XYZ file of C-alpha atoms in Angstrom:
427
model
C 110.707 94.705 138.588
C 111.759 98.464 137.858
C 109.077 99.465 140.096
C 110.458 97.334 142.896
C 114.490 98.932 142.096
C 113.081 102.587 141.728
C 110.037 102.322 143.996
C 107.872 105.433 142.816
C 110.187 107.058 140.115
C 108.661 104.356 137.435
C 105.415 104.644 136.778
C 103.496 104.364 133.283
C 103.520 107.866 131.974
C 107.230 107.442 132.901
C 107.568 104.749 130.203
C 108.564 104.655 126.926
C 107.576 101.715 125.130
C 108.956 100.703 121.798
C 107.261 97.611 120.385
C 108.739 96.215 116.636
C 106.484 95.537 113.858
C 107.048 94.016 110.090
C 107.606 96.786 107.366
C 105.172 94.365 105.444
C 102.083 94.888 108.498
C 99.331 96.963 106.899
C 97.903 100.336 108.907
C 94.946 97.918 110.160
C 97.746 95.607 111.714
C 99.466 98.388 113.398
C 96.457 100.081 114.498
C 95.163 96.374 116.367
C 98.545 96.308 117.996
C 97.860 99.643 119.470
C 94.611 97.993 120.581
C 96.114 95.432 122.033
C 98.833 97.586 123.602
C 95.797 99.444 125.256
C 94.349 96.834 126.126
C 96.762 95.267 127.949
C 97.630 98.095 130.211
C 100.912 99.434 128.738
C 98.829 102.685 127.796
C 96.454 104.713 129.731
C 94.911 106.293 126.639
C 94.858 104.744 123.116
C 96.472 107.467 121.303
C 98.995 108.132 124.192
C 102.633 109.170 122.414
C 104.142 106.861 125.016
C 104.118 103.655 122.768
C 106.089 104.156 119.675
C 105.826 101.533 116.636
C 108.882 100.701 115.041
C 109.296 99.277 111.830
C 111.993 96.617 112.372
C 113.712 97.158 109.439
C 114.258 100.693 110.187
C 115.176 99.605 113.478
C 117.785 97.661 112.065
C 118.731 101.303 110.094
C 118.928 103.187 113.027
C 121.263 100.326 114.497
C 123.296 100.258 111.863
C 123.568 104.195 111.824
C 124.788 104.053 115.064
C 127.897 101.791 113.988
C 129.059 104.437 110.945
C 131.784 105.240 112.240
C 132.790 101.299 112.622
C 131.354 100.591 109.267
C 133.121 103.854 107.789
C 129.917 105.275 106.134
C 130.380 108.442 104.578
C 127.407 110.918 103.909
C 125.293 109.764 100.824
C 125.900 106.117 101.831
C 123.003 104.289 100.283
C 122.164 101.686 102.497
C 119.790 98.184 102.573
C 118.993 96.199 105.567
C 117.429 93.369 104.945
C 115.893 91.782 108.210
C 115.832 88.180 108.044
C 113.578 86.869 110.502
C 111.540 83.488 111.511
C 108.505 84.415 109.572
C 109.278 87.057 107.342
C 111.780 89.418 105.498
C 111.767 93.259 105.493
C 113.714 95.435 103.236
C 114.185 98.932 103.502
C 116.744 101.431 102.003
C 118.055 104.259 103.297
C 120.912 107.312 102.861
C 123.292 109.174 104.921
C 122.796 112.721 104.930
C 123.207 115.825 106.457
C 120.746 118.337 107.261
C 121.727 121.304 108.757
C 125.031 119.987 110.581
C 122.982 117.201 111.269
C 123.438 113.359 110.346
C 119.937 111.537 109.495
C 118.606 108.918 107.528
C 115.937 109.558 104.609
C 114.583 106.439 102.878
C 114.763 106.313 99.044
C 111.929 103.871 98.425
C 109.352 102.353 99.802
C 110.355 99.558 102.103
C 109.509 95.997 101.025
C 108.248 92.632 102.821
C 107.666 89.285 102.372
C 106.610 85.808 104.392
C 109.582 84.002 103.871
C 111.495 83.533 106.996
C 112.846 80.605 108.287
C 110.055 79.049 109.337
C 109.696 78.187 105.728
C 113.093 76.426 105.874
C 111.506 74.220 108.319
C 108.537 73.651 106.565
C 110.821 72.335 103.625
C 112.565 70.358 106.141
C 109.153 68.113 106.637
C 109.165 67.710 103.752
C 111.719 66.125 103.425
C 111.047 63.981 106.715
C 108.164 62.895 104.943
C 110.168 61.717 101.730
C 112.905 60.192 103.692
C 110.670 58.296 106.690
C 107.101 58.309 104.824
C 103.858 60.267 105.369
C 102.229 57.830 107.099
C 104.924 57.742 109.659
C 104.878 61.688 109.799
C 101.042 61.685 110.204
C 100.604 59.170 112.845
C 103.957 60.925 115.236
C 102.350 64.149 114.681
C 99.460 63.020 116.374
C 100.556 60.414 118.733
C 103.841 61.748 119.957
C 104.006 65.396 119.037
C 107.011 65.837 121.772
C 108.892 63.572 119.732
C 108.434 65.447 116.767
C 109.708 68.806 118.492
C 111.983 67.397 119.874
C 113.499 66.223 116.116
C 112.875 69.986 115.025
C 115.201 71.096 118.006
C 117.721 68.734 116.510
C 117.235 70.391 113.082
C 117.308 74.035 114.552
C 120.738 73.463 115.883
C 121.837 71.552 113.012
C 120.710 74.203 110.277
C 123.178 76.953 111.493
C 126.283 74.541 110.234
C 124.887 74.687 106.200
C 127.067 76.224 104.318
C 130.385 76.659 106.842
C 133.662 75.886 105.077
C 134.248 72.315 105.649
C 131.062 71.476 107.262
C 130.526 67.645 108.067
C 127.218 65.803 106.866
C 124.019 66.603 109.228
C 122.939 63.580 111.920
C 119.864 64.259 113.526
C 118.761 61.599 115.776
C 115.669 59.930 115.550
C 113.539 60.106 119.412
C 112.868 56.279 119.913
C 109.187 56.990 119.794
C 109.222 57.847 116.211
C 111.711 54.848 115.570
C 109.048 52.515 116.431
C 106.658 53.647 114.358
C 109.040 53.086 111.147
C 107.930 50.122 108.946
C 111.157 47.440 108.521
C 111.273 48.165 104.822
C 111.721 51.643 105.908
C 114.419 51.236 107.894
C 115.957 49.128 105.549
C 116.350 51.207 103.128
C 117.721 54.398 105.722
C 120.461 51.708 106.406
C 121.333 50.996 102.364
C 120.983 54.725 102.329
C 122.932 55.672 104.918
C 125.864 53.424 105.321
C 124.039 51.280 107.943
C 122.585 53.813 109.637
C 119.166 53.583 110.704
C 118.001 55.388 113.973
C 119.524 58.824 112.578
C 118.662 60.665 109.656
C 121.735 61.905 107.419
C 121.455 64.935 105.762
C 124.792 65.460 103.319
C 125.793 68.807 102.208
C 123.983 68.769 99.012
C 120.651 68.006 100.697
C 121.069 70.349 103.146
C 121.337 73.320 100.514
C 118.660 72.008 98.750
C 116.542 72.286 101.867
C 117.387 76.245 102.104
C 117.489 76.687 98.892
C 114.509 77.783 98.210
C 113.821 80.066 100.535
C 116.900 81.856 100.312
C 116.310 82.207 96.797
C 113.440 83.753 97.212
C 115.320 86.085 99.845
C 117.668 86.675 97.074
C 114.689 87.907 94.590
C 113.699 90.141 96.974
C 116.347 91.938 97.922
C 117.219 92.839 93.529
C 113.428 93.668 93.459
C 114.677 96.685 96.243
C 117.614 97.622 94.285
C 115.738 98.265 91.371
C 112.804 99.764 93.162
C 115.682 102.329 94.479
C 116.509 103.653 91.134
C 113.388 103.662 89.190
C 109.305 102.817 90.617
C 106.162 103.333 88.654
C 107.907 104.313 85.377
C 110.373 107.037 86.685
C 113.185 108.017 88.873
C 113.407 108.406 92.306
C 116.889 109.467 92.820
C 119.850 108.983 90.125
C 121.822 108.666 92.923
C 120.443 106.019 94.555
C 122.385 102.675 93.853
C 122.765 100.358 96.561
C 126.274 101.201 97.896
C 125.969 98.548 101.469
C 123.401 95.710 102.315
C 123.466 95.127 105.537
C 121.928 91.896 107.077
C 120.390 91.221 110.023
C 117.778 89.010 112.034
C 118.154 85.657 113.289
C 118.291 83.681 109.293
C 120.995 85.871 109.081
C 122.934 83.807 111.353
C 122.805 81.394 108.166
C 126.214 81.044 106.601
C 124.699 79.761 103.681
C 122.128 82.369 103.535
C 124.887 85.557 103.683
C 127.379 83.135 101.155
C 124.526 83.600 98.673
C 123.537 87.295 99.170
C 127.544 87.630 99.015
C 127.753 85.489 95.595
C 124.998 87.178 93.929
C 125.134 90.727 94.718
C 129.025 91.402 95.488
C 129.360 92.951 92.405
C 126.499 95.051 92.657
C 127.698 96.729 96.178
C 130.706 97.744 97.126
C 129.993 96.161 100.828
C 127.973 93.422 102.438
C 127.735 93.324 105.853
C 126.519 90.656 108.400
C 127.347 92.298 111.748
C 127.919 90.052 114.742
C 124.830 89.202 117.067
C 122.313 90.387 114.066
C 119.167 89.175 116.072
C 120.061 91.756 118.350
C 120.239 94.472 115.629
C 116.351 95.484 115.719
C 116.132 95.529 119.555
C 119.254 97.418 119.718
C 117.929 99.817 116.785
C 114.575 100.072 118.566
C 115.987 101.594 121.848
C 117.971 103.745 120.195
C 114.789 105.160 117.839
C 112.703 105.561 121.313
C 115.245 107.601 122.299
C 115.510 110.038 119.235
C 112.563 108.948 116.640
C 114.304 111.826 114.107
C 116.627 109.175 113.394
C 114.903 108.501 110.327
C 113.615 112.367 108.592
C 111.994 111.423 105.515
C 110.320 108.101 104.740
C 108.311 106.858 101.546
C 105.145 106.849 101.692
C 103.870 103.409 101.032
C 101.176 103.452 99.542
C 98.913 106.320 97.898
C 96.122 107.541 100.607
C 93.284 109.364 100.200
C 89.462 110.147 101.110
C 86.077 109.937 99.471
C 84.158 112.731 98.343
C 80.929 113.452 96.154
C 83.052 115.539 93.536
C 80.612 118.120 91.856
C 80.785 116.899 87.672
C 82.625 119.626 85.695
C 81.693 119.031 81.673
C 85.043 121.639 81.711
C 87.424 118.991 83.910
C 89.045 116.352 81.213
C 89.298 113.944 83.548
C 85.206 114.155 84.964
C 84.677 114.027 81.060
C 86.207 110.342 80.854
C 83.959 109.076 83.481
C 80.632 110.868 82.497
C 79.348 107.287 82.435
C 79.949 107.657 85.820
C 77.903 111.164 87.006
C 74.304 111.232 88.762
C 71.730 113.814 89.273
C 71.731 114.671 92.820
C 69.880 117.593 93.972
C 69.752 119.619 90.821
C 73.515 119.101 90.070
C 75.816 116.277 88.687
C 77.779 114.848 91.098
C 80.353 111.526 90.581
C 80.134 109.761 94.093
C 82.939 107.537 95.803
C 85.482 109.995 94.172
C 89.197 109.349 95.491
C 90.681 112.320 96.576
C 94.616 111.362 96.435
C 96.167 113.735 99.619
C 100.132 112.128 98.983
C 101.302 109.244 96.344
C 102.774 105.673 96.964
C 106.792 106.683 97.008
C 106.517 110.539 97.632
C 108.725 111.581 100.115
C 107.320 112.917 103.222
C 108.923 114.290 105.751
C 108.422 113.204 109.542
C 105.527 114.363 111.314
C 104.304 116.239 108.109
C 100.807 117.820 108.523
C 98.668 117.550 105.094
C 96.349 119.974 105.188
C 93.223 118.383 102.509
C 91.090 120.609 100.624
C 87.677 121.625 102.443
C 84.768 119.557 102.754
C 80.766 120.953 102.756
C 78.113 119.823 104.346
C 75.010 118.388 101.623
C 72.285 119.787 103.387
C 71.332 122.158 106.125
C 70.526 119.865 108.407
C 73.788 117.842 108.440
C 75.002 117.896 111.662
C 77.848 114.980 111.500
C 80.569 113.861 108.254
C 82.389 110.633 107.547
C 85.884 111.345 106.618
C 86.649 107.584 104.954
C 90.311 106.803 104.087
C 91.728 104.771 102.188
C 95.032 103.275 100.387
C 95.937 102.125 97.083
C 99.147 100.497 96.424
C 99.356 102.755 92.570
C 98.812 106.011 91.559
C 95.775 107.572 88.909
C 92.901 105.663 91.011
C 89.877 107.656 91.083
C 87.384 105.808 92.592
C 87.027 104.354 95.604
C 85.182 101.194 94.590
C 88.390 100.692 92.382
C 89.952 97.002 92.446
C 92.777 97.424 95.055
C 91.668 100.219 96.960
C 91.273 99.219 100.619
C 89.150 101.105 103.241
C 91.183 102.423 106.464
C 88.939 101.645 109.448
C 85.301 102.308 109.514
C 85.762 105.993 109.569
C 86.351 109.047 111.058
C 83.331 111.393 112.547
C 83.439 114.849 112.628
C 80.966 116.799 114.005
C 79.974 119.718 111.533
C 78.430 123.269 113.659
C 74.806 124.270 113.543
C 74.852 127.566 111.063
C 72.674 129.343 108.645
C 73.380 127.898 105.011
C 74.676 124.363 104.483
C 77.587 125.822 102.391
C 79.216 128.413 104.822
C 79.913 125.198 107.028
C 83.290 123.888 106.148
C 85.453 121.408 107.231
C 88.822 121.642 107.105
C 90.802 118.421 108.052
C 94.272 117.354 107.921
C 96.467 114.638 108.711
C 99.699 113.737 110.491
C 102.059 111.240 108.920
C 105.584 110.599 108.191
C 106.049 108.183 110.963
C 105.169 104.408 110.891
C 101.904 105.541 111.909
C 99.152 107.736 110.249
């Protein structure tokens, strides 16, 4: 379409694509969309610096940055969006400063995530399907008439939005005629005691209706005071004393639930001095997205989010205190002690690192004279003091990196001296 309106001015290196990913994905999951990115022809080259991964939550940030001066955020606002989606929730925090005349966002902890979207709502809805009309009856229109069935979840969809308004009438979702059939009498008897003589709807009061989002927004609600305290304190000490929550701001599609914002409103209104639900907030991560392609120093200093680090065969020092505590641990390898699959720790989950920051590691020697290639192996812990790789938790990053070591005299003049880029959403 854009090629047809600008014939030869768009091309693909002319492109800037921003695609939106959950704060919750893991590196793996962002590295397969890049994959798939590459794969499907947005990007000539699998590295290129034409596709940008956004974080939706931070997305949402950089959308909501945009609207300061409509929100009236002054610098040192601490900020949380919390992105309520379909299948999941992201938190992240941020604050307002100013760097060199300059406005930007640096995060104050590590962002948070968790599958419970609205999709769970609906899953507690058929459940409650299945109390009110039966499993058997469930079962057998699943698999018979599964049309029927969506069509019934459309009805719900719409209806769900209504939970929670002021005055808000009693839900009646119609019952498709397929499904009707399939009722036993005794069934629909009892909808009609029920339900005032109703039987080819089912009537969902007020009450019942909350209970059905209940959950799920509770949950919601747990999550976002796990971020507030995270923002203070994580791992035993203090990130920043001035860190309290001052604005949550919510966005995402559940966030069109008035029941859902009521109850963020109820429980943590006296926590915050604002919460905000801005209009259209399912367009608040798109919005946020284009605006990050267009400056991705939006956002200066993230958290790192989890601890990363390599594997090395650390030589045993009977003079290091920490070797000492896992001498258990040290083999004879060549005429020295060595501890293998020791975790080299390069930044820590929470430290702040700044965008685009360039870790230089410590070098790296070849083992013998003949070693022409290394494997640099990363990996990620979600703690800090891990010290082996073979540790419960710690997670392999890919299958690798491999570096090609020179041909010299002496297997110990050879060094290797890598480093690594991160600070973005990608390492």
């Amino acid at each position: 379409v854009l090629q047809h309106q600008y014939a030869d001015m768009v091309t693909l290196d002319s492109v800037q694509w921003c695609l939106t990913v959950p704060a919750m994905w893991t590196d793996k999951a962002k590295s397969q969309m890049r994959q798939a990115a590459f794969r499907a022809g947005m990007i000539q080259d699998e590295d290129s610096k034409r596709l940008l991964l956004v974080l939706e939550p931070e997305a949402a940030a950089v959308f909501t940055r945009k609207k300061v001066t409509e929100y009236h955020f002054e610098e040192d606002t601490v900020f949380m969006v919390a992105d309520c989606g379909g299948g999941t929730v992201d938190l992240t925090t941020h604050k307002l400063v100013n760097e060199g005349g300059r406005e930007t966002l640096v995060e104050v902890t590590k962002g948070q995530g968790q599958s419970i979207g609205a999709t769970f709502v609906d899953k507690d809805f058929v459940k409650y399907c299945r109390k009110r009309l039966g499993n058997a009856v469930w079962d057998t229109a699943s698999q018979k008439c599964p049309a029927a069935v969506s069509t019934l979840m459309g009805h719900w969809e719409a209806a769900k939005r209504s939970i929670g308004e002021e005055d808000a009438d009693a839900i009646y979702l119609s019952i498709p005629p397929k499904i009707l059939r399939m009722i036993p009498a005794d069934v629909i008897e009892r909808l009609s005691e029920e339900q005032d003589d109703i039987d080819d709807e089912i009537v969902i009061d007020t009450e019942e209706g909350k209970a059905i989002l209940e959950p799920t927004v509770d949950k919601i609600c747990d999550l976002i005071q796990s971020q507030i305290d995270a923002g203070v304190q994580a791992g035993g000490k203090a990130l920043d004393p001035s860190a309290a929550i001052d604005v949550i701001v919510l966005v995402g599609g559940f966030t069109g639930s008035p029941y859902l914002v009521d109850r963020v409103k109820e429980r943590f209104g006296g926590v915050c001095s604002r919460i905000l639900n801005p209009p259209e907030p399912g367009a608040a991560v798109v919005t946020g997205a284009v605006h990050y392609g267009f400056n991705p120093n939006e956002i200066s200093k993230r958290r790192s989010r989890y601890t990363y680090g390599i594997e090395t065969e650390e030589k045993f020092d009977p003079e290091n205190e920490l070797h000492v505590q896992y001498e258990d641990r040290k083999e004879l390898h060549k005429g020295r002690y060595i501890l293998r699959k020791w975790f080299r720790p390069f930044v820590e989950v929470n430290e702040l690192v700044e965008l685009d920051h360039k870790q230089d590691l410590s070098p790296l020697y070849p083992t013998s004279v003949d070693q022409t290639e290394a494997v640099l192996k990363l990996y990620q812990v979600d703690r800090e003091g891990v010290h082996f790789t073979d540790t419960v938790g710690v997670k392999p990053l890919g299958e690798g990196i491999r570096l090609p070591i020179p041909k010299s005299v002496g297997a110990c003049t050879r060094a290797i001296r890598p480093s690594v880029h991160f600070g973005a959403s990608e390492i």
